[in-house]
Amino acid sequence: ADGSVAEFGPVGSAEWDRRAHRNTLEGGIYRAVRELVNHHADEIRRHFPKILRRVSGYNLDALLAAGNDADPARWPGLKDLIVGSEGTLAVITEVELGLVPRPKFRGLLVPQFNSLGAALDANAACLEFRPSAVELMDQMLIDLARGQRGLNEVMKSIPGRPAALLMVEFSSDDESEVSAKVHELQRRLNGVNGLLAAVPALDAAQRDPLWNLRRAAMPLLFGVRGQRKPVTFIEDTAVTPERLPEFIARFREILHRHGTDGAFYGHASVGCLHIRPLLNLKNPHEVADMRQITEEITDLVLEFGGSLSGEHGDGLARSEWNRKMFGPVLYEAFRQVKRAFDPHNLLNPGKIVDAPAMTENLRYSPREPSLPPLIFDYSRQEGFFRSIELCNGAGVCRKTQGGTMCPSYRATRDERDSTRGRANSLRLALVGDSPAPDNGCARATENGNSGLHHRWLFEVMDLCLQCKACKTECPSNVDMAKLKAEFLHSYYAHQTRPLGHRLVANVHRLYPLLSRAAPLANLGNRSRFARWILEKVAGIDRRRSLPDVYYQDFRLWFRRHQNSKARTTDPKSEIRNPKTVVLFDDCFTTFQEPEIGKAAVKILEQAGYRVELANGICCGRALISKGFLSEARELARIGIPQLDRKLPDGVPLLGLEPSCLLTIMDEWPELVPGPATRRVAASAELADLWLAQQAKAGALPLRWPAKPGKYLLHGHCHQKALRGVAGSAAALRLLDAADVTVLDSGCCGMAGSFGYEKEHFDLSAQIANLDLLPKIAAQPDATIVATGTSCRHQIRDLAGRRALHPLQVLANAISVGEAISGGFADRT
């Protein structure tokens, strides 16, 4: 605490004496600790739990050897005291860890039970086989996992609705030993009371997702709907595994007496379960219940010789109970340890000793915030503010590898650019706890307005790419894309809109005009002077190329195509083949990349479908991204009845641009709730995914030739979040001998207009260079396939390579009837 540097490792008795004679803070620590351990040895033996998982208080029991053992080799030094001290004794700058070899092979058995008690009773039988771990999940967690988009596949291994399951892991350097133990335990559990099923998982493809399901347990809990949330105040008790069934039964009785229950999960093999009672801490009566429950649970833990903190430490939630758990003598010894290390109470004060009451620093206030007029429907999240409070602080959004969330945080590594940082900022702004007051804060409160129009909050929200990855990858399903759109709508009710926003938001009106003047518009795209003007006036970075527009756009081509087909088609063929699909002719495909629409039409017609166009209906994607929610809602109100009439039972609405098609599926039901919207959304599907589904069902009468080659598939962020990329990959694999690799490439960084904007261009490029561009560069001979128009544009600009839509790849290879591999990209 005085800034001096010391090394705490194993020492012999002579070295301990030498250090204790120093006239320094370090010397005083050695003197004080030795005296405390020698003086209180009997109390330490009496009060410290004799169990594996225990992290309460300071580890004085680990130092008994130093006080009472004459063998210097067993004097551990002060390192064991600093471990688990929660930053209250010293600032650790360097740690040497003792590693053990990782076993080469692992396997799981997942027995499932009809009651929590049956699962805990079976724990003893599992431990007979000396597993490396036995983990428990209860029904609350299983149900939450089943409702999590990102866990849909793994939940197929959990049939029915078990009340609890165990994950029993075996590890060894001998693969046959692992397999044998898994199957021996499976046979041992047959006939055990309450067993519903036992699923072995030996290969990594099945085992690892199941293990990740257990890892997701804690964050999943914060997706619980309603005011009552799983609260972390007694979630870390530990007892000997043999007494765990009785302990948990008594624990649950206490919760039931207080009118609540909890989630039960964790480390059954070592007697440490994480139990989170459901309470509403905005209700003063339930805050009082929390304290009374803790009083009774501490009595229970002491009765069973357990620990109140098995793993997570004491912190603000449990430190005040250390006097009760260890007795007044040892508690005073803890205080003397703290004073010896930190005489001025500088390091993480209020933890382990001299703590405030557990009810003093609660995260949530009972006061309800002032909310702005809202556009989206938040009934599923039980309100706008509740949708923000879904963020529990687990910080999964701070991951830097795998998946997509959160692109801006991965680039900046700044907490405010994480989903958690943005959710916390929104919450603080709404309850009036602005961390960075600016002009107008006080006036906003006085006028009763919400806090959503402050500049500091805009700066926090600005770098959200609205990728929607958090909607799936966040275990609590925080939908920051939706929250940002609502925030922008509120913010710009009080601010002047940039011209660039208005241009982007009105692309559905601008593109038809530009198309009619395509040669001139495309010439302007290549003019340095025009680009300089556009940057100055609209904020479009001059380093970014602009997409060409087509005079013969897709809609114009389709009308001519239909007229030509009508002149050459037998009118009776329509009667013989009544199958119809509606193709959503989004603005980007229609005016920027009509060759994709042409490819889709050719494939669908070759497959025997009659193609109709949605015919100019706009989804409002660009409007939503910039917070023009009233205008987007109006477009949806216009488009929904038109599409509903075009989509009688069984007729699919197929989309080519994921961001547009998924706006219909995801945002429209929350902009204009109602049965017609639900019908339209239920009919919508990505065209390549739909084709793959038809092929799998044997309903696609097309054949493709062998097409050897390497294809790298990058999925659009919205697609990855809401539908997954497996369908696009399956469509590409319709080509015989195609070697398709789905890139785990995060976000491309373009995010619609985000990557065009001068203030965002550098970050956009930085995000692309995290994963996507290096993986593309590593395979220069592969064909790049990307489902999103923004992604293809980013790849062209920053990698200098052309990326194709999956349907272009299929159309170029189709070998049924008419050849359709050429001419699609010709500009008229």
CSV table of C-alpha atoms in Angstrom, one decimal, residues 387-755:
chain,number,residue,atom,x,y,z
A,387,SER,CA,-34.7,-4.2,-22.1
A,388,ILE,CA,-31.7,-2.1,-21.0
A,389,GLU,CA,-31.6,-3.9,-17.6
A,390,LEU,CA,-31.3,-7.2,-19.3
A,391,CYS,CA,-27.6,-6.4,-19.3
A,392,ASN,CA,-26.3,-8.0,-16.1
A,393,GLY,CA,-22.6,-7.0,-16.4
A,394,ALA,CA,-21.3,-10.5,-17.3
A,395,GLY,CA,-19.1,-8.9,-20.0
A,396,VAL,CA,-19.5,-11.6,-22.6
A,397,CYS,CA,-19.5,-8.7,-25.1
A,398,ARG,CA,-15.8,-8.1,-24.2
A,399,LYS,CA,-14.7,-11.3,-25.9
A,400,THR,CA,-12.0,-10.8,-28.5
A,401,GLN,CA,-12.2,-14.2,-30.4
A,402,GLY,CA,-15.0,-16.2,-32.0
A,403,GLY,CA,-18.4,-15.0,-33.0
A,404,THR,CA,-19.1,-11.3,-33.9
A,405,MET,CA,-19.9,-9.4,-30.7
A,406,CYS,CA,-18.9,-6.7,-30.1
A,407,PRO,CA,-17.1,-5.3,-33.3
A,408,SER,CA,-16.2,-1.8,-32.0
A,409,TYR,CA,-15.0,-3.1,-28.6
A,410,ARG,CA,-12.7,-5.6,-30.3
A,411,ALA,CA,-11.1,-2.8,-32.2
A,412,THR,CA,-10.9,-0.1,-29.4
A,413,ARG,CA,-10.8,-2.3,-26.3
A,414,ASP,CA,-12.6,0.5,-24.6
A,415,GLU,CA,-15.3,-0.5,-22.1
A,416,ARG,CA,-17.7,2.2,-23.3
A,417,ASP,CA,-17.6,0.6,-26.8
A,418,SER,CA,-18.9,-2.7,-25.4
A,419,THR,CA,-22.6,-3.7,-25.3
A,420,ARG,CA,-22.3,-3.6,-21.5
A,421,GLY,CA,-20.8,-0.1,-21.5
A,422,ARG,CA,-23.7,1.2,-23.7
A,423,ALA,CA,-26.4,-0.5,-21.7
A,424,ASN,CA,-24.9,0.9,-18.4
A,425,SER,CA,-24.7,4.3,-20.0
A,426,LEU,CA,-28.4,4.2,-21.1
A,427,ARG,CA,-29.5,3.1,-17.6
A,428,LEU,CA,-27.5,5.8,-15.9
A,429,ALA,CA,-28.7,8.5,-18.2
A,430,LEU,CA,-32.4,7.5,-17.6
A,431,VAL,CA,-32.1,7.5,-13.8
A,432,GLY,CA,-30.2,10.8,-13.8
A,433,ASP,CA,-26.8,9.5,-12.9
A,434,SER,CA,-24.9,10.9,-15.8
A,435,PRO,CA,-21.2,10.1,-15.5
A,436,ALA,CA,-20.2,13.1,-17.7
A,437,PRO,CA,-22.6,16.0,-17.2
A,438,ASP,CA,-22.9,18.4,-20.1
A,439,ASN,CA,-24.9,21.4,-21.0
A,440,GLY,CA,-28.6,20.7,-20.6
A,441,CYS,CA,-28.4,17.9,-18.1
A,442,ALA,CA,-30.0,19.8,-15.3
A,443,ARG,CA,-32.6,21.4,-17.6
A,444,ALA,CA,-33.6,18.0,-18.9
A,445,THR,CA,-34.3,16.7,-15.3
A,446,GLU,CA,-36.2,19.9,-14.4
A,447,ASN,CA,-38.4,19.7,-17.5
A,448,GLY,CA,-39.2,16.1,-16.9
A,449,ASN,CA,-37.6,14.9,-20.1
A,450,SER,CA,-35.6,11.7,-20.4
A,451,GLY,CA,-31.8,11.8,-20.3
A,452,LEU,CA,-31.5,10.3,-23.8
A,453,HIS,CA,-30.5,13.6,-25.6
A,454,HIS,CA,-27.1,14.2,-23.9
A,455,ARG,CA,-24.0,14.5,-26.0
A,456,TRP,CA,-21.9,12.2,-23.8
A,457,LEU,CA,-24.5,9.5,-24.3
A,458,PHE,CA,-24.4,10.0,-28.1
A,459,GLU,CA,-20.6,9.6,-28.0
A,460,VAL,CA,-21.0,6.3,-26.2
A,461,MET,CA,-23.7,5.0,-28.6
A,462,ASP,CA,-22.0,6.3,-31.7
A,463,LEU,CA,-19.7,3.4,-32.4
A,464,CYS,CA,-22.4,0.7,-32.1
A,465,LEU,CA,-22.5,-0.9,-35.6
A,466,GLN,CA,-26.0,-2.3,-34.9
A,467,CYS,CA,-24.7,-5.7,-36.0
A,468,LYS,CA,-27.3,-7.5,-33.8
A,469,ALA,CA,-24.7,-10.0,-32.6
A,470,CYS,CA,-25.5,-9.1,-29.0
A,471,LYS,CA,-29.1,-10.2,-29.7
A,472,THR,CA,-27.8,-13.8,-30.0
A,473,GLU,CA,-24.4,-13.9,-28.5
A,474,CYS,CA,-25.2,-12.0,-25.3
A,475,PRO,CA,-26.7,-14.7,-23.0
A,476,SER,CA,-29.3,-12.1,-21.8
A,477,ASN,CA,-30.2,-11.2,-25.4
A,478,VAL,CA,-29.6,-7.5,-25.0
A,479,ASP,CA,-30.6,-6.0,-28.4
A,480,MET,CA,-28.4,-2.9,-28.6
A,481,ALA,CA,-29.2,-2.4,-32.3
A,482,LYS,CA,-32.8,-1.8,-31.4
A,483,LEU,CA,-31.9,0.3,-28.4
A,484,LYS,CA,-29.5,2.5,-30.5
A,485,ALA,CA,-32.2,3.1,-33.1
A,486,GLU,CA,-34.6,4.2,-30.3
A,487,PHE,CA,-31.9,6.3,-28.8
A,488,LEU,CA,-31.2,8.1,-32.1
A,489,HIS,CA,-34.9,8.7,-32.6
A,490,SER,CA,-35.1,10.4,-29.2
A,491,TYR,CA,-31.7,12.2,-29.5
A,492,TYR,CA,-32.5,13.8,-32.8
A,493,ALA,CA,-35.8,15.0,-31.5
A,494,HIS,CA,-33.7,17.7,-29.8
A,495,GLN,CA,-30.8,18.0,-32.3
A,496,THR,CA,-30.3,19.0,-36.0
A,497,ARG,CA,-29.8,16.0,-38.3
A,498,PRO,CA,-26.7,15.9,-40.4
A,499,LEU,CA,-27.3,16.0,-44.1
A,500,GLY,CA,-25.6,12.6,-44.5
A,501,HIS,CA,-28.2,11.0,-42.3
A,502,ARG,CA,-31.0,12.3,-44.5
A,503,LEU,CA,-29.3,11.1,-47.7
A,504,VAL,CA,-28.8,7.6,-46.3
A,505,ALA,CA,-32.2,7.3,-44.8
A,506,ASN,CA,-33.8,8.2,-48.1
A,507,VAL,CA,-32.0,5.7,-50.4
A,508,HIS,CA,-35.3,4.2,-51.3
A,509,ARG,CA,-36.2,7.5,-52.9
A,510,LEU,CA,-32.8,8.5,-54.2
A,511,TYR,CA,-31.9,5.3,-56.0
A,512,PRO,CA,-34.7,5.4,-58.6
A,513,LEU,CA,-33.7,9.0,-59.4
A,514,LEU,CA,-30.0,8.1,-59.7
A,515,SER,CA,-30.8,5.1,-61.8
A,516,ARG,CA,-32.5,7.3,-64.4
A,517,ALA,CA,-29.2,9.2,-64.6
A,518,ALA,CA,-26.9,6.3,-64.1
A,519,PRO,CA,-24.1,7.3,-66.5
A,520,LEU,CA,-23.8,10.7,-65.0
A,521,ALA,CA,-24.1,9.4,-61.4
A,522,ASN,CA,-21.4,6.8,-62.0
A,523,LEU,CA,-19.2,9.4,-63.5
A,524,GLY,CA,-19.6,11.5,-60.4
A,525,ASN,CA,-18.7,8.5,-58.2
A,526,ARG,CA,-15.2,8.6,-59.9
A,527,SER,CA,-14.7,12.3,-59.8
A,528,ARG,CA,-12.3,13.5,-57.1
A,529,PHE,CA,-13.9,16.9,-57.0
A,530,ALA,CA,-17.4,15.4,-56.6
A,531,ARG,CA,-16.1,13.0,-53.8
A,532,TRP,CA,-14.5,16.0,-52.1
A,533,ILE,CA,-17.8,17.9,-52.2
A,534,LEU,CA,-19.7,14.9,-50.9
A,535,GLU,CA,-17.3,14.5,-48.0
A,536,LYS,CA,-17.6,18.2,-47.0
A,537,VAL,CA,-21.4,18.3,-47.4
A,538,ALA,CA,-22.6,14.9,-46.4
A,539,GLY,CA,-19.6,13.4,-44.5
A,540,ILE,CA,-19.1,10.5,-46.9
A,541,ASP,CA,-15.3,9.7,-46.7
A,542,ARG,CA,-13.6,10.3,-50.0
A,543,ARG,CA,-11.4,7.2,-49.5
A,544,ARG,CA,-14.5,5.0,-49.8
A,545,SER,CA,-15.7,4.1,-53.2
A,546,LEU,CA,-19.4,4.5,-54.0
A,547,PRO,CA,-21.4,1.7,-55.6
A,548,ASP,CA,-22.4,2.2,-59.2
A,549,VAL,CA,-26.1,2.4,-60.1
A,550,TYR,CA,-27.7,0.7,-63.1
A,551,TYR,CA,-30.0,2.3,-65.6
A,552,GLN,CA,-31.5,-1.1,-66.4
A,553,ASP,CA,-32.2,-1.9,-62.8
A,554,PHE,CA,-33.5,-5.3,-61.6
A,555,ARG,CA,-37.2,-4.2,-61.6
A,556,LEU,CA,-37.0,-2.9,-65.2
A,557,TRP,CA,-35.2,-6.1,-66.3
A,558,PHE,CA,-37.8,-8.3,-64.6
A,559,ARG,CA,-40.7,-6.6,-66.3
A,560,ARG,CA,-39.0,-7.1,-69.7
A,561,HIS,CA,-38.2,-10.7,-68.8
A,562,GLN,CA,-41.8,-11.4,-67.8
A,563,ASN,CA,-43.1,-9.8,-71.0
A,564,SER,CA,-40.6,-11.9,-73.1
A,565,LYS,CA,-41.5,-15.1,-71.2
A,566,ALA,CA,-45.3,-14.4,-71.7
A,567,ARG,CA,-44.8,-14.3,-75.5
A,568,THR,CA,-43.0,-17.6,-75.5
A,569,THR,CA,-44.7,-19.6,-72.8
A,570,ASP,CA,-47.6,-22.0,-73.2
A,571,PRO,CA,-50.4,-20.5,-71.1
A,572,LYS,CA,-51.4,-23.9,-69.9
A,573,SER,CA,-48.0,-24.4,-68.1
A,574,GLU,CA,-49.0,-22.0,-65.4
A,575,ILE,CA,-52.0,-24.2,-64.6
A,576,ARG,CA,-49.8,-27.4,-64.5
A,577,ASN,CA,-47.2,-25.7,-62.3
A,578,PRO,CA,-48.9,-23.3,-59.8
A,579,LYS,CA,-45.9,-23.0,-57.4
A,580,THR,CA,-45.2,-19.3,-56.7
A,581,VAL,CA,-42.6,-17.4,-54.7
A,582,VAL,CA,-42.4,-13.7,-54.0
A,583,LEU,CA,-39.0,-12.2,-54.4
A,584,PHE,CA,-38.2,-9.1,-52.2
A,585,ASP,CA,-36.6,-6.6,-54.6
A,586,ASP,CA,-34.7,-4.5,-52.1
A,587,CYS,CA,-33.2,-1.2,-53.1
A,588,PHE,CA,-29.6,-2.4,-53.0
A,589,THR,CA,-30.1,-5.5,-55.1
A,590,THR,CA,-32.4,-3.6,-57.5
A,591,PHE,CA,-30.2,-0.6,-58.2
A,592,GLN,CA,-26.6,-1.7,-57.2
A,593,GLU,CA,-26.4,-5.4,-57.9
A,594,PRO,CA,-29.2,-6.4,-60.3
A,595,GLU,CA,-27.2,-9.4,-61.4
A,596,ILE,CA,-28.0,-11.1,-58.1
A,597,GLY,CA,-31.7,-10.6,-58.6
A,598,LYS,CA,-31.4,-12.0,-62.2
A,599,ALA,CA,-29.5,-15.1,-60.8
A,600,ALA,CA,-32.2,-15.7,-58.3
A,601,VAL,CA,-35.0,-15.5,-60.9
A,602,LYS,CA,-33.2,-17.8,-63.3
A,603,ILE,CA,-32.6,-20.5,-60.6
A,604,LEU,CA,-36.1,-20.3,-59.2
A,605,GLU,CA,-37.7,-20.5,-62.7
A,606,GLN,CA,-35.4,-23.4,-63.6
A,607,ALA,CA,-36.7,-25.1,-60.4
A,608,GLY,CA,-40.3,-24.7,-61.7
A,609,TYR,CA,-41.4,-21.7,-59.6
A,610,ARG,CA,-43.4,-18.7,-60.8
A,611,VAL,CA,-41.6,-15.6,-59.5
A,612,GLU,CA,-43.4,-12.4,-58.5
A,613,LEU,CA,-41.7,-9.3,-57.1
A,614,ALA,CA,-42.7,-7.5,-54.0
A,615,ASN,CA,-42.5,-4.6,-56.4
A,616,GLY,CA,-40.8,-1.7,-54.7
A,617,ILE,CA,-41.9,-2.2,-51.1
A,618,CYS,CA,-39.2,-0.8,-48.9
A,619,CYS,CA,-38.3,-2.4,-45.6
A,620,GLY,CA,-36.9,0.9,-44.0
A,621,ARG,CA,-33.6,-0.6,-43.1
A,622,ALA,CA,-31.7,2.6,-43.7
A,623,LEU,CA,-34.3,4.7,-41.9
A,624,ILE,CA,-34.1,2.4,-38.8
A,625,SER,CA,-30.3,2.5,-38.7
A,626,LYS,CA,-30.3,6.3,-38.4
A,627,GLY,CA,-33.2,6.4,-35.9
A,628,PHE,CA,-35.9,7.7,-38.3
A,629,LEU,CA,-38.4,5.3,-36.6
A,630,SER,CA,-41.6,7.2,-37.3
A,631,GLU,CA,-40.8,7.2,-41.0
A,632,ALA,CA,-39.8,3.5,-40.9
A,633,ARG,CA,-43.0,2.6,-39.2
A,634,GLU,CA,-45.0,4.4,-41.8
A,635,LEU,CA,-43.2,2.4,-44.6
A,636,ALA,CA,-44.0,-0.8,-42.7
A,637,ARG,CA,-47.6,0.2,-42.4
A,638,ILE,CA,-47.7,0.7,-46.2
A,639,GLY,CA,-45.8,-2.5,-47.0
A,640,ILE,CA,-47.4,-5.0,-44.6
A,641,PRO,CA,-50.9,-5.1,-46.2
A,642,GLN,CA,-49.4,-5.2,-49.7
A,643,LEU,CA,-47.2,-8.2,-48.9
A,644,ASP,CA,-49.9,-9.9,-46.9
A,645,ARG,CA,-52.1,-9.9,-50.0
A,646,LYS,CA,-49.2,-11.3,-52.1
A,647,LEU,CA,-48.5,-14.2,-49.6
A,648,PRO,CA,-51.4,-16.6,-49.3
A,649,ASP,CA,-50.8,-19.7,-47.3
A,650,GLY,CA,-47.5,-21.4,-48.2
A,651,VAL,CA,-46.1,-18.7,-50.5
A,652,PRO,CA,-42.7,-17.7,-49.3
A,653,LEU,CA,-41.2,-14.2,-49.3
A,654,LEU,CA,-37.6,-14.7,-50.4
A,655,GLY,CA,-34.9,-12.1,-49.8
A,656,LEU,CA,-31.5,-11.6,-51.3
A,657,GLU,CA,-30.1,-8.9,-49.0
A,658,PRO,CA,-30.0,-10.1,-45.4
A,659,SER,CA,-30.3,-6.7,-43.7
A,660,CYS,CA,-33.5,-5.9,-45.7
A,661,LEU,CA,-35.2,-9.3,-45.5
A,662,LEU,CA,-34.4,-9.7,-41.8
A,663,THR,CA,-35.8,-6.2,-41.1
A,664,ILE,CA,-39.2,-7.6,-42.1
A,665,MET,CA,-38.7,-10.6,-39.8
A,666,ASP,CA,-37.2,-8.8,-36.8
A,667,GLU,CA,-38.1,-5.1,-36.7
A,668,TRP,CA,-41.5,-4.9,-38.5
A,669,PRO,CA,-43.2,-7.0,-35.8
A,670,GLU,CA,-42.0,-4.5,-33.2
A,671,LEU,CA,-42.8,-1.4,-35.3
A,672,VAL,CA,-46.3,-2.5,-36.3
A,673,PRO,CA,-47.4,-5.4,-34.1
A,674,GLY,CA,-50.3,-7.4,-35.3
A,675,PRO,CA,-51.4,-10.6,-37.0
A,676,ALA,CA,-50.7,-9.4,-40.6
A,677,THR,CA,-47.1,-8.4,-39.6
A,678,ARG,CA,-46.6,-11.8,-38.0
A,679,ARG,CA,-47.9,-13.6,-41.1
A,680,VAL,CA,-45.6,-11.6,-43.4
A,681,ALA,CA,-42.6,-12.2,-41.0
A,682,ALA,CA,-43.4,-15.9,-40.8
A,683,SER,CA,-43.4,-16.1,-44.6
A,684,ALA,CA,-40.0,-14.5,-45.0
A,685,GLU,CA,-36.8,-16.4,-45.6
A,686,LEU,CA,-33.4,-15.8,-47.2
A,687,ALA,CA,-33.4,-17.2,-50.7
A,688,ASP,CA,-30.2,-19.2,-50.5
A,689,LEU,CA,-31.3,-20.8,-47.2
A,690,TRP,CA,-34.7,-21.6,-48.6
A,691,LEU,CA,-33.2,-23.2,-51.7
A,692,ALA,CA,-31.0,-25.4,-49.4
A,693,GLN,CA,-34.1,-26.4,-47.4
A,694,GLN,CA,-36.0,-27.3,-50.6
A,695,ALA,CA,-33.0,-29.4,-51.8
A,696,LYS,CA,-32.7,-31.2,-48.5
A,697,ALA,CA,-36.4,-32.0,-48.7
A,698,GLY,CA,-36.0,-33.3,-52.2
A,699,ALA,CA,-38.2,-30.6,-53.6
A,700,LEU,CA,-35.7,-28.8,-55.8
A,701,PRO,CA,-35.5,-30.5,-59.3
A,702,LEU,CA,-32.1,-29.0,-60.2
A,703,ARG,CA,-28.8,-30.6,-60.7
A,704,TRP,CA,-25.4,-28.9,-60.6
A,705,PRO,CA,-22.2,-30.2,-62.1
A,706,ALA,CA,-19.1,-31.0,-60.1
A,707,LYS,CA,-17.5,-27.7,-59.2
A,708,PRO,CA,-14.2,-28.3,-57.5
A,709,GLY,CA,-12.8,-25.3,-55.8
A,710,LYS,CA,-12.3,-23.5,-52.6
A,711,TYR,CA,-15.1,-21.2,-51.4
A,712,LEU,CA,-14.7,-18.9,-48.4
A,713,LEU,CA,-18.1,-17.8,-47.0
A,714,HIS,CA,-18.5,-14.7,-44.9
A,715,GLY,CA,-22.0,-14.1,-43.4
A,716,HIS,CA,-23.7,-10.8,-42.9
A,717,CYS,CA,-23.9,-9.9,-39.2
A,718,HIS,CA,-27.7,-9.8,-39.1
A,719,GLN,CA,-27.9,-13.2,-40.8
A,720,LYS,CA,-25.4,-14.7,-38.3
A,721,ALA,CA,-27.4,-13.3,-35.4
A,722,LEU,CA,-30.9,-14.2,-36.6
A,723,ARG,CA,-30.7,-17.1,-39.1
A,724,GLY,CA,-27.2,-18.4,-39.0
A,725,VAL,CA,-24.9,-19.0,-42.0
A,726,ALA,CA,-25.3,-22.8,-42.2
A,727,GLY,CA,-28.1,-22.4,-44.8
A,728,SER,CA,-25.9,-20.3,-47.1
A,729,ALA,CA,-23.1,-22.9,-46.8
A,730,ALA,CA,-25.6,-25.7,-47.5
A,731,ALA,CA,-26.7,-23.9,-50.7
A,732,LEU,CA,-23.1,-23.6,-51.9
A,733,ARG,CA,-22.5,-27.3,-51.1
A,734,LEU,CA,-25.2,-28.1,-53.7
A,735,LEU,CA,-22.3,-27.8,-56.1
A,736,ASP,CA,-20.6,-31.3,-56.1
A,737,ALA,CA,-17.0,-31.2,-54.9
A,738,ALA,CA,-17.3,-27.6,-53.7
A,739,ASP,CA,-15.0,-27.1,-50.7
A,740,VAL,CA,-16.9,-24.6,-48.6
A,741,THR,CA,-15.4,-23.0,-45.5
A,742,VAL,CA,-17.5,-20.7,-43.3
A,743,LEU,CA,-15.2,-18.0,-42.0
A,744,ASP,CA,-15.3,-17.2,-38.3
A,745,SER,CA,-14.6,-13.7,-39.4
A,746,GLY,CA,-16.5,-11.4,-37.0
A,747,CYS,CA,-18.0,-8.3,-38.5
A,748,CYS,CA,-16.7,-6.8,-41.8
A,749,GLY,CA,-16.9,-3.3,-40.2
A,750,MET,CA,-19.0,-1.8,-43.0
A,751,ALA,CA,-22.4,-1.9,-41.3
A,752,GLY,CA,-24.4,-0.2,-44.0
A,753,SER,CA,-23.6,3.5,-44.0
A,754,PHE,CA,-21.3,3.3,-41.0
A,755,GLY,CA,-18.1,2.5,-43.0
